Amino acid sequence: MISSSEITFIIPCYNESHRLDVTRRKLGDLYAIHPDQPGIIFVNDGSTDDTESRLHDLCEHLQTLSPGIPFRTISYPNNKGKGWALYQGIQQCETPWCITLDADLATGPEEWRYWNEKGWIGEEDNKVYIGSREKGIQHRIVRYSWFRRSIGLAFNRLVRMYTRMPFDDTQCGFKCYPTAIARAAFENLNDYSFAHDVEVLMNIHHNHIPIVSLPVHWNETAGSKVNVFRDGFQMFRTIRGLRSKS
């Protein structure tokens, strides 16, 4: 098992002001019940709305609920992509493990407790754990629209074809890494946008580090930043360009 003091959550944010009320409520409820949850690094990825100020307010609110737990926000002026935001958070992480998750909390931070209670993760091993919505469907703990699942399955077929990796879901935001492995895997990526997950996992896979795919609770939320046509084309180009690394 991995203890909460050994973990830092890293949450990338870009123009998330419209849904930070929901994020604040979910995190507030969680830390009010479990004040010993891991600390959080929020990364403001060059937002042009008031995300940065609201994240600072959120950190102050969470600090009142969990006084001994570190909460902080990292900001920089220009939007550089989700992968870059995660990399900046990982660089600042001071715990042996880091868990990445999306700002919409489609999979919430409490998921690590579920994995711990199931005995699926351990502090002494040198493995990376990735959330799988497909496995979540098998466990009946995922709420997924037919359209979004279809897009995800089509993308995953391309990933498998071009990279030869066996994973049924590379794009779920909930991933648990030994911090040292994450730092090396995120360094010098070709693409720090929404397709970064594939290259990160390839870097880990090619270094013969075990990657374990685990079911997650996941609830689809509105307001996704991914544009199926614009970002889908860019993601396809990125994956095709990674073929030489596979």
PDB file of C-alpha atoms in Angstrom:
ATOM      1  CA  MET A   1       0.000   0.000   0.000  1.00  0.00           C
ATOM      2  CA  ILE A   2       1.020   3.602  -0.588  1.00  0.00           C
ATOM      3  CA  SER A   3       0.375   6.071   2.232  1.00  0.00           C
ATOM      4  CA  SER A   4      -1.091   9.520   1.639  1.00  0.00           C
ATOM      5  CA  SER A   5       2.117  11.228   2.802  1.00  0.00           C
ATOM      6  CA  GLU A   6       3.982   9.566  -0.077  1.00  0.00           C
ATOM      7  CA  ILE A   7       1.677  10.973  -2.777  1.00  0.00           C
ATOM      8  CA  THR A   8       1.076  14.335  -4.428  1.00  0.00           C
ATOM      9  CA  PHE A   9      -1.901  14.946  -6.716  1.00  0.00           C
ATOM     10  CA  ILE A  10      -1.128  17.021  -9.813  1.00  0.00           C
ATOM     11  CA  ILE A  11      -4.054  18.736 -11.529  1.00  0.00           C
ATOM     12  CA  PRO A  12      -3.531  20.723 -14.764  1.00  0.00           C
ATOM     13  CA  CYS A  13      -5.937  23.604 -15.375  1.00  0.00           C
ATOM     14  CA  TYR A  14      -6.600  25.750 -18.423  1.00  0.00           C
ATOM     15  CA  ASN A  15      -9.547  28.177 -18.381  1.00  0.00           C
ATOM     16  CA  GLU A  16     -11.379  26.054 -15.817  1.00  0.00           C
ATOM     17  CA  SER A  17     -13.147  28.911 -14.040  1.00  0.00           C
ATOM     18  CA  HIS A  18     -16.567  27.782 -15.287  1.00  0.00           C
ATOM     19  CA  ARG A  19     -16.355  24.503 -13.406  1.00  0.00           C
ATOM     20  CA  LEU A  20     -14.133  25.275 -10.440  1.00  0.00           C
ATOM     21  CA  ASP A  21     -17.234  25.647  -8.253  1.00  0.00           C
ATOM     22  CA  VAL A  22     -17.917  21.939  -8.772  1.00  0.00           C
ATOM     23  CA  THR A  23     -14.242  21.087  -8.280  1.00  0.00           C
ATOM     24  CA  ARG A  24     -14.195  23.114  -5.046  1.00  0.00           C
ATOM     25  CA  ARG A  25     -17.286  21.328  -3.758  1.00  0.00           C
ATOM     26  CA  LYS A  26     -15.986  17.847  -4.594  1.00  0.00           C
ATOM     27  CA  LEU A  27     -12.552  18.458  -3.105  1.00  0.00           C
ATOM     28  CA  GLY A  28     -14.026  20.239  -0.091  1.00  0.00           C
ATOM     29  CA  ASP A  29     -16.337  17.307   0.643  1.00  0.00           C
ATOM     30  CA  LEU A  30     -13.451  14.861   0.275  1.00  0.00           C
ATOM     31  CA  TYR A  31     -10.959  16.693   2.495  1.00  0.00           C
ATOM     32  CA  ALA A  32     -13.617  17.434   5.112  1.00  0.00           C
ATOM     33  CA  ILE A  33     -14.180  13.681   5.491  1.00  0.00           C
ATOM     34  CA  HIS A  34     -10.575  12.560   4.914  1.00  0.00           C
ATOM     35  CA  PRO A  35      -8.274  15.431   5.965  1.00  0.00           C
ATOM     36  CA  ASP A  36      -5.288  13.097   5.615  1.00  0.00           C
ATOM     37  CA  GLN A  37      -5.579  12.982   1.828  1.00  0.00           C
ATOM     38  CA  PRO A  38      -2.406  13.718  -0.202  1.00  0.00           C
ATOM     39  CA  GLY A  39      -1.440  17.294  -1.024  1.00  0.00           C
ATOM     40  CA  ILE A  40      -2.261  18.893  -4.366  1.00  0.00           C
ATOM     41  CA  ILE A  41      -0.274  20.871  -6.919  1.00  0.00           C
ATOM     42  CA  PHE A  42      -2.564  22.779  -9.283  1.00  0.00           C
ATOM     43  CA  VAL A  43      -0.874  23.908 -12.495  1.00  0.00           C
ATOM     44  CA  ASN A  44      -2.417  26.926 -14.203  1.00  0.00           C
ATOM     45  CA  ASP A  45      -1.475  26.415 -17.868  1.00  0.00           C
ATOM     46  CA  GLY A  46      -1.587  30.037 -19.045  1.00  0.00           C
ATOM     47  CA  SER A  47      -5.309  30.529 -18.444  1.00  0.00           C
ATOM     48  CA  THR A  48      -6.863  33.724 -19.801  1.00  0.00           C
ATOM     49  CA  ASP A  49      -9.810  33.756 -17.374  1.00  0.00           C
ATOM     50  CA  ASP A  50      -9.686  34.006 -13.573  1.00  0.00           C
ATOM     51  CA  THR A  51      -8.600  30.391 -13.059  1.00  0.00           C
ATOM     52  CA  GLU A  52      -5.360  31.417 -11.334  1.00  0.00           C
ATOM     53  CA  SER A  53      -6.987  33.554  -8.636  1.00  0.00           C
ATOM     54  CA  ARG A  54      -9.688  30.965  -8.065  1.00  0.00           C
ATOM     55  CA  LEU A  55      -7.080  28.233  -7.648  1.00  0.00           C
ATOM     56  CA  HIS A  56      -5.317  30.304  -4.989  1.00  0.00           C
ATOM     57  CA  ASP A  57      -8.667  30.707  -3.203  1.00  0.00           C
ATOM     58  CA  LEU A  58      -9.277  26.966  -3.495  1.00  0.00           C
ATOM     59  CA  CYS A  59      -5.886  26.177  -1.962  1.00  0.00           C
ATOM     60  CA  GLU A  60      -6.656  28.476   0.979  1.00  0.00           C
ATOM     61  CA  HIS A  61     -10.040  26.781   1.446  1.00  0.00           C
ATOM     62  CA  LEU A  62      -8.526  23.287   1.394  1.00  0.00           C
ATOM     63  CA  GLN A  63      -5.817  24.393   3.817  1.00  0.00           C
ATOM     64  CA  THR A  64      -8.502  25.232   6.393  1.00  0.00           C
ATOM     65  CA  LEU A  65      -9.882  21.693   6.042  1.00  0.00           C
ATOM     66  CA  SER A  66      -6.479  19.961   6.124  1.00  0.00           C
ATOM     67  CA  PRO A  67      -4.042  22.306   7.929  1.00  0.00           C
ATOM     68  CA  GLY A  68      -1.048  19.988   7.708  1.00  0.00           C
ATOM     69  CA  ILE A  69      -1.400  19.136   4.023  1.00  0.00           C
ATOM     70  CA  PRO A  70       0.397  21.163   1.295  1.00  0.00           C
ATOM     71  CA  PHE A  71      -1.737  22.813  -1.398  1.00  0.00           C
ATOM     72  CA  ARG A  72      -0.235  25.156  -3.973  1.00  0.00           C
ATOM     73  CA  THR A  73      -0.651  26.611  -7.442  1.00  0.00           C
ATOM     74  CA  ILE A  74       1.987  26.887 -10.165  1.00  0.00           C
ATOM     75  CA  SER A  75       1.335  29.423 -12.932  1.00  0.00           C
ATOM     76  CA  TYR A  76       3.026  30.622 -16.107  1.00  0.00           C
ATOM     77  CA  PRO A  77       1.813  33.161 -18.683  1.00  0.00           C
ATOM     78  CA  ASN A  78       1.345  31.182 -21.920  1.00  0.00           C
ATOM     79  CA  ASN A  79      -0.721  28.074 -22.618  1.00  0.00           C
ATOM     80  CA  LYS A  80       1.681  25.234 -23.456  1.00  0.00           C
ATOM     81  CA  GLY A  81      -0.511  22.147 -23.275  1.00  0.00           C
ATOM     82  CA  LYS A  82      -1.712  19.628 -20.737  1.00  0.00           C
ATOM     83  CA  GLY A  83       1.454  17.528 -20.947  1.00  0.00           C
ATOM     84  CA  TRP A  84       3.652  20.547 -20.222  1.00  0.00           C
ATOM     85  CA  ALA A  85       1.467  21.496 -17.261  1.00  0.00           C
ATOM     86  CA  LEU A  86       1.809  18.014 -15.807  1.00  0.00           C
ATOM     87  CA  TYR A  87       5.555  18.079 -16.376  1.00  0.00           C
ATOM     88  CA  GLN A  88       5.859  21.344 -14.434  1.00  0.00           C
ATOM     89  CA  GLY A  89       3.884  19.849 -11.561  1.00  0.00           C
ATOM     90  CA  ILE A  90       5.973  16.682 -11.572  1.00  0.00           C
ATOM     91  CA  GLN A  91       9.145  18.777 -11.482  1.00  0.00           C
ATOM     92  CA  GLN A  92       7.895  20.444  -8.283  1.00  0.00           C
ATOM     93  CA  CYS A  93       6.695  17.211  -6.663  1.00  0.00           C
ATOM     94  CA  GLU A  94       8.538  16.381  -3.424  1.00  0.00           C
ATOM     95  CA  THR A  95       6.924  13.007  -2.655  1.00  0.00           C
ATOM     96  CA  PRO A  96       8.018   9.565  -3.939  1.00  0.00           C
ATOM     97  CA  TRP A  97       4.756   9.121  -5.868  1.00  0.00           C
ATOM     98  CA  CYS A  98       2.616  11.460  -7.950  1.00  0.00           C
ATOM     99  CA  ILE A  99      -0.895  10.972  -9.253  1.00  0.00           C
ATOM    100  CA  THR A 100      -2.163  12.971 -12.221  1.00  0.00           C
ATOM    101  CA  LEU A 101      -5.853  13.664 -12.657  1.00  0.00           C
ATOM    102  CA  ASP A 102      -8.048  15.999 -14.666  1.00  0.00           C
ATOM    103  CA  ALA A 103      -9.561  19.216 -13.329  1.00  0.00           C
ATOM    104  CA  ASP A 104     -13.113  17.986 -13.968  1.00  0.00           C
ATOM    105  CA  LEU A 105     -12.467  15.152 -11.464  1.00  0.00           C
ATOM    106  CA  ALA A 106     -14.225  12.665 -13.748  1.00  0.00           C
ATOM    107  CA  THR A 107     -12.093  10.259 -11.750  1.00  0.00           C
ATOM    108  CA  GLY A 108     -11.695  11.736  -8.300  1.00  0.00           C
ATOM    109  CA  PRO A 109      -8.606  11.830  -6.084  1.00  0.00           C
ATOM    110  CA  GLU A 110     -10.178   9.287  -3.738  1.00  0.00           C
ATOM    111  CA  GLU A 111      -9.546   6.610  -6.390  1.00  0.00           C
ATOM    112  CA  TRP A 112      -6.097   5.868  -4.952  1.00  0.00           C
ATOM    113  CA  ARG A 113      -7.814   4.669  -1.758  1.00  0.00           C
ATOM    114  CA  TYR A 114      -9.921   2.285  -3.853  1.00  0.00           C
ATOM    115  CA  TRP A 115      -6.791   0.927  -5.534  1.00  0.00           C
ATOM    116  CA  ASN A 116      -5.058   0.644  -2.149  1.00  0.00           C
ATOM    117  CA  GLU A 117      -7.977  -1.170  -0.538  1.00  0.00           C
ATOM    118  CA  LYS A 118      -8.075  -3.634  -3.423  1.00  0.00           C
ATOM    119  CA  GLY A 119      -4.374  -4.337  -2.895  1.00  0.00           C
ATOM    120  CA  TRP A 120      -3.558  -3.364  -6.472  1.00  0.00           C
ATOM    121  CA  ILE A 121      -0.735  -0.920  -5.738  1.00  0.00           C
ATOM    122  CA  GLY A 122       2.331  -1.159  -3.520  1.00  0.00           C
ATOM    123  CA  GLU A 123       4.964   1.319  -2.369  1.00  0.00           C
ATOM    124  CA  GLU A 124       7.912  -1.030  -2.838  1.00  0.00           C
ATOM    125  CA  ASP A 125       7.424  -1.827  -6.501  1.00  0.00           C
ATOM    126  CA  ASN A 126       8.775   0.028  -9.504  1.00  0.00           C
ATOM    127  CA  LYS A 127       5.556   0.123 -11.511  1.00  0.00           C
ATOM    128  CA  VAL A 128       3.346   2.707 -13.162  1.00  0.00           C
ATOM    129  CA  TYR A 129      -0.422   2.394 -12.708  1.00  0.00           C
ATOM    130  CA  ILE A 130      -2.840   3.816 -15.271  1.00  0.00           C
ATOM    131  CA  GLY A 131      -6.593   4.184 -15.072  1.00  0.00           C
ATOM    132  CA  SER A 132      -8.655   2.257 -17.602  1.00  0.00           C
ATOM    133  CA  ARG A 133     -12.225   3.274 -18.335  1.00  0.00           C
ATOM    134  CA  GLU A 134     -12.661   0.098 -20.355  1.00  0.00           C
ATOM    135  CA  LYS A 135     -11.846  -1.993 -17.302  1.00  0.00           C
ATOM    136  CA  GLY A 136     -14.111   0.318 -15.321  1.00  0.00           C
ATOM    137  CA  ILE A 137     -16.962  -0.565 -17.674  1.00  0.00           C
ATOM    138  CA  GLN A 138     -16.308  -4.249 -16.990  1.00  0.00           C
ATOM    139  CA  HIS A 139     -16.569  -3.504 -13.256  1.00  0.00           C
ATOM    140  CA  ARG A 140     -19.683  -1.365 -13.860  1.00  0.00           C
ATOM    141  CA  ILE A 141     -18.120   1.722 -12.284  1.00  0.00           C
ATOM    142  CA  VAL A 142     -17.968   3.955 -15.388  1.00  0.00           C
ATOM    143  CA  ARG A 143     -20.626   6.238 -16.869  1.00  0.00           C
ATOM    144  CA  TYR A 144     -19.676   6.795 -20.474  1.00  0.00           C
ATOM    145  CA  SER A 145     -21.656   8.182 -23.424  1.00  0.00           C
ATOM    146  CA  TRP A 146     -21.784   5.996 -26.516  1.00  0.00           C
ATOM    147  CA  PHE A 147     -20.235   8.762 -28.644  1.00  0.00           C
ATOM    148  CA  ARG A 148     -17.295   9.448 -26.362  1.00  0.00           C
ATOM    149  CA  ARG A 149     -16.582   5.765 -25.870  1.00  0.00           C
ATOM    150  CA  SER A 150     -16.674   5.168 -29.630  1.00  0.00           C
ATOM    151  CA  ILE A 151     -14.161   7.967 -30.216  1.00  0.00           C
ATOM    152  CA  GLY A 152     -11.961   6.572 -27.465  1.00  0.00           C
ATOM    153  CA  LEU A 153     -12.044   3.045 -28.864  1.00  0.00           C
ATOM    154  CA  ALA A 154     -11.178   4.264 -32.361  1.00  0.00           C
ATOM    155  CA  PHE A 155      -8.261   6.297 -31.013  1.00  0.00           C
ATOM    156  CA  ASN A 156      -7.058   3.347 -28.963  1.00  0.00           C
ATOM    157  CA  ARG A 157      -7.022   1.104 -32.041  1.00  0.00           C
ATOM    158  CA  LEU A 158      -4.733   3.618 -33.742  1.00  0.00           C
ATOM    159  CA  VAL A 159      -2.498   3.747 -30.675  1.00  0.00           C
ATOM    160  CA  ARG A 160      -2.164  -0.029 -30.625  1.00  0.00           C
ATOM    161  CA  MET A 161      -1.534  -0.196 -34.349  1.00  0.00           C
ATOM    162  CA  TYR A 162       1.171   2.481 -34.413  1.00  0.00           C
ATOM    163  CA  THR A 163       2.858   1.885 -31.051  1.00  0.00           C
ATOM    164  CA  ARG A 164       2.301  -1.838 -30.441  1.00  0.00           C
ATOM    165  CA  MET A 165       1.460  -1.119 -26.825  1.00  0.00           C
ATOM    166  CA  PRO A 166      -1.232  -3.410 -25.358  1.00  0.00           C
ATOM    167  CA  PHE A 167      -3.158  -0.942 -23.182  1.00  0.00           C
ATOM    168  CA  ASP A 168      -6.915  -0.541 -23.652  1.00  0.00           C
ATOM    169  CA  ASP A 169      -6.968   3.107 -22.467  1.00  0.00           C
ATOM    170  CA  THR A 170      -4.022   5.490 -22.674  1.00  0.00           C
ATOM    171  CA  GLN A 171      -6.038   8.716 -22.345  1.00  0.00           C
ATOM    172  CA  CYS A 172      -7.612   8.436 -18.906  1.00  0.00           C
ATOM    173  CA  GLY A 173      -6.133  11.291 -16.883  1.00  0.00           C
ATOM    174  CA  PHE A 174      -5.806   9.288 -13.661  1.00  0.00           C
ATOM    175  CA  LYS A 175      -2.293   7.822 -13.551  1.00  0.00           C
ATOM    176  CA  CYS A 176       0.012   6.950 -10.662  1.00  0.00           C
ATOM    177  CA  TYR A 177       3.780   7.169 -11.152  1.00  0.00           C
ATOM    178  CA  PRO A 178       6.904   6.851  -9.060  1.00  0.00           C
ATOM    179  CA  THR A 179       7.968  10.498  -9.288  1.00  0.00           C
ATOM    180  CA  ALA A 180      11.470   9.770 -10.586  1.00  0.00           C
ATOM    181  CA  ILE A 181      10.038   7.668 -13.420  1.00  0.00           C
ATOM    182  CA  ALA A 182       7.503  10.376 -14.290  1.00  0.00           C
ATOM    183  CA  ARG A 183      10.190  13.064 -14.484  1.00  0.00           C
ATOM    184  CA  ALA A 184      12.231  11.033 -16.950  1.00  0.00           C
ATOM    185  CA  ALA A 185       9.197   9.991 -19.013  1.00  0.00           C
ATOM    186  CA  PHE A 186       7.854  13.552 -19.423  1.00  0.00           C
ATOM    187  CA  GLU A 187      11.196  15.095 -20.345  1.00  0.00           C
ATOM    188  CA  ASN A 188      11.723  16.269 -23.945  1.00  0.00           C
ATOM    189  CA  LEU A 189       8.433  15.033 -25.395  1.00  0.00           C
ATOM    190  CA  ASN A 190       7.723  15.723 -29.054  1.00  0.00           C
ATOM    191  CA  ASP A 191       4.182  16.812 -28.194  1.00  0.00           C
ATOM    192  CA  TYR A 192       2.991  18.236 -24.869  1.00  0.00           C
ATOM    193  CA  SER A 193      -0.648  18.562 -25.977  1.00  0.00           C
ATOM    194  CA  PHE A 194      -3.484  16.062 -25.451  1.00  0.00           C
ATOM    195  CA  ALA A 195      -1.504  13.269 -27.169  1.00  0.00           C
ATOM    196  CA  HIS A 196       1.307  13.414 -24.615  1.00  0.00           C
ATOM    197  CA  ASP A 197      -0.026  10.370 -22.739  1.00  0.00           C
ATOM    198  CA  VAL A 198       0.922   8.025 -25.553  1.00  0.00           C
ATOM    199  CA  GLU A 199       4.517   9.211 -25.785  1.00  0.00           C
ATOM    200  CA  VAL A 200       4.917   9.177 -21.997  1.00  0.00           C
ATOM    201  CA  LEU A 201       3.724   5.571 -21.825  1.00  0.00           C
ATOM    202  CA  MET A 202       5.964   4.635 -24.748  1.00  0.00           C
ATOM    203  CA  ASN A 203       8.975   6.084 -22.938  1.00  0.00           C
ATOM    204  CA  ILE A 204       8.131   4.032 -19.857  1.00  0.00           C
ATOM    205  CA  HIS A 205       7.292   0.890 -21.831  1.00  0.00           C
ATOM    206  CA  HIS A 206      10.540   1.017 -23.818  1.00  0.00           C
ATOM    207  CA  ASN A 207      12.522   1.254 -20.592  1.00  0.00           C
ATOM    208  CA  HIS A 208      10.951  -2.056 -19.535  1.00  0.00           C
ATOM    209  CA  ILE A 209       9.166  -0.511 -16.570  1.00  0.00           C
ATOM    210  CA  PRO A 210       5.934  -2.418 -15.837  1.00  0.00           C
ATOM    211  CA  ILE A 211       2.711  -0.538 -16.573  1.00  0.00           C
ATOM    212  CA  VAL A 212      -0.398  -1.884 -14.853  1.00  0.00           C
ATOM    213  CA  SER A 213      -3.827  -0.952 -16.209  1.00  0.00           C
ATOM    214  CA  LEU A 214      -6.505  -0.751 -13.483  1.00  0.00           C
ATOM    215  CA  PRO A 215     -10.256  -0.027 -13.480  1.00  0.00           C
ATOM    216  CA  VAL A 216     -11.374   3.421 -12.375  1.00  0.00           C
ATOM    217  CA  HIS A 217     -14.630   5.030 -11.337  1.00  0.00           C
ATOM    218  CA  TRP A 218     -15.321   7.619 -14.032  1.00  0.00           C
ATOM    219  CA  ASN A 219     -18.250   9.956 -14.665  1.00  0.00           C
ATOM    220  CA  GLU A 220     -18.364  11.864 -17.936  1.00  0.00           C
ATOM    221  CA  THR A 221     -18.542  15.631 -17.453  1.00  0.00           C
ATOM    222  CA  ALA A 222     -19.446  18.415 -19.853  1.00  0.00           C
ATOM    223  CA  GLY A 223     -16.957  21.012 -21.054  1.00  0.00           C
ATOM    224  CA  SER A 224     -14.131  18.846 -22.368  1.00  0.00           C
ATOM    225  CA  LYS A 225     -11.234  20.860 -23.836  1.00  0.00           C
ATOM    226  CA  VAL A 226     -10.672  18.213 -26.532  1.00  0.00           C
ATOM    227  CA  ASN A 227     -12.074  19.095 -29.963  1.00  0.00           C
ATOM    228  CA  VAL A 228     -12.714  15.809 -31.767  1.00  0.00           C
ATOM    229  CA  PHE A 229     -11.783  17.148 -35.208  1.00  0.00           C
ATOM    230  CA  ARG A 230      -9.034  19.687 -34.494  1.00  0.00           C
ATOM    231  CA  ASP A 231      -7.315  17.837 -31.668  1.00  0.00           C
ATOM    232  CA  GLY A 232      -8.097  14.413 -33.112  1.00  0.00           C
ATOM    233  CA  PHE A 233      -6.155  15.219 -36.282  1.00  0.00           C
ATOM    234  CA  GLN A 234      -3.207  16.556 -34.282  1.00  0.00           C
ATOM    235  CA  MET A 235      -3.238  13.498 -32.034  1.00  0.00           C
ATOM    236  CA  PHE A 236      -3.264  11.208 -35.072  1.00  0.00           C
ATOM    237  CA  ARG A 237      -0.271  13.043 -36.557  1.00  0.00           C
ATOM    238  CA  THR A 238       1.581  12.747 -33.268  1.00  0.00           C
ATOM    239  CA  ILE A 239       0.908   9.025 -32.946  1.00  0.00           C
ATOM    240  CA  ARG A 240       1.914   8.366 -36.519  1.00  0.00           C
ATOM    241  CA  GLY A 241       5.134  10.275 -35.885  1.00  0.00           C
ATOM    242  CA  LEU A 242       5.855   8.047 -32.883  1.00  0.00           C
ATOM    243  CA  ARG A 243       5.788   4.918 -34.999  1.00  0.00           C
ATOM    244  CA  SER A 244       9.569   4.999 -35.457  1.00  0.00           C
ATOM    245  CA  LYS A 245       9.981   4.767 -31.672  1.00  0.00           C
ATOM    246  CA  SER A 246       7.828   1.646 -31.345  1.00  0.00           C
TER     247      SER A 246
END
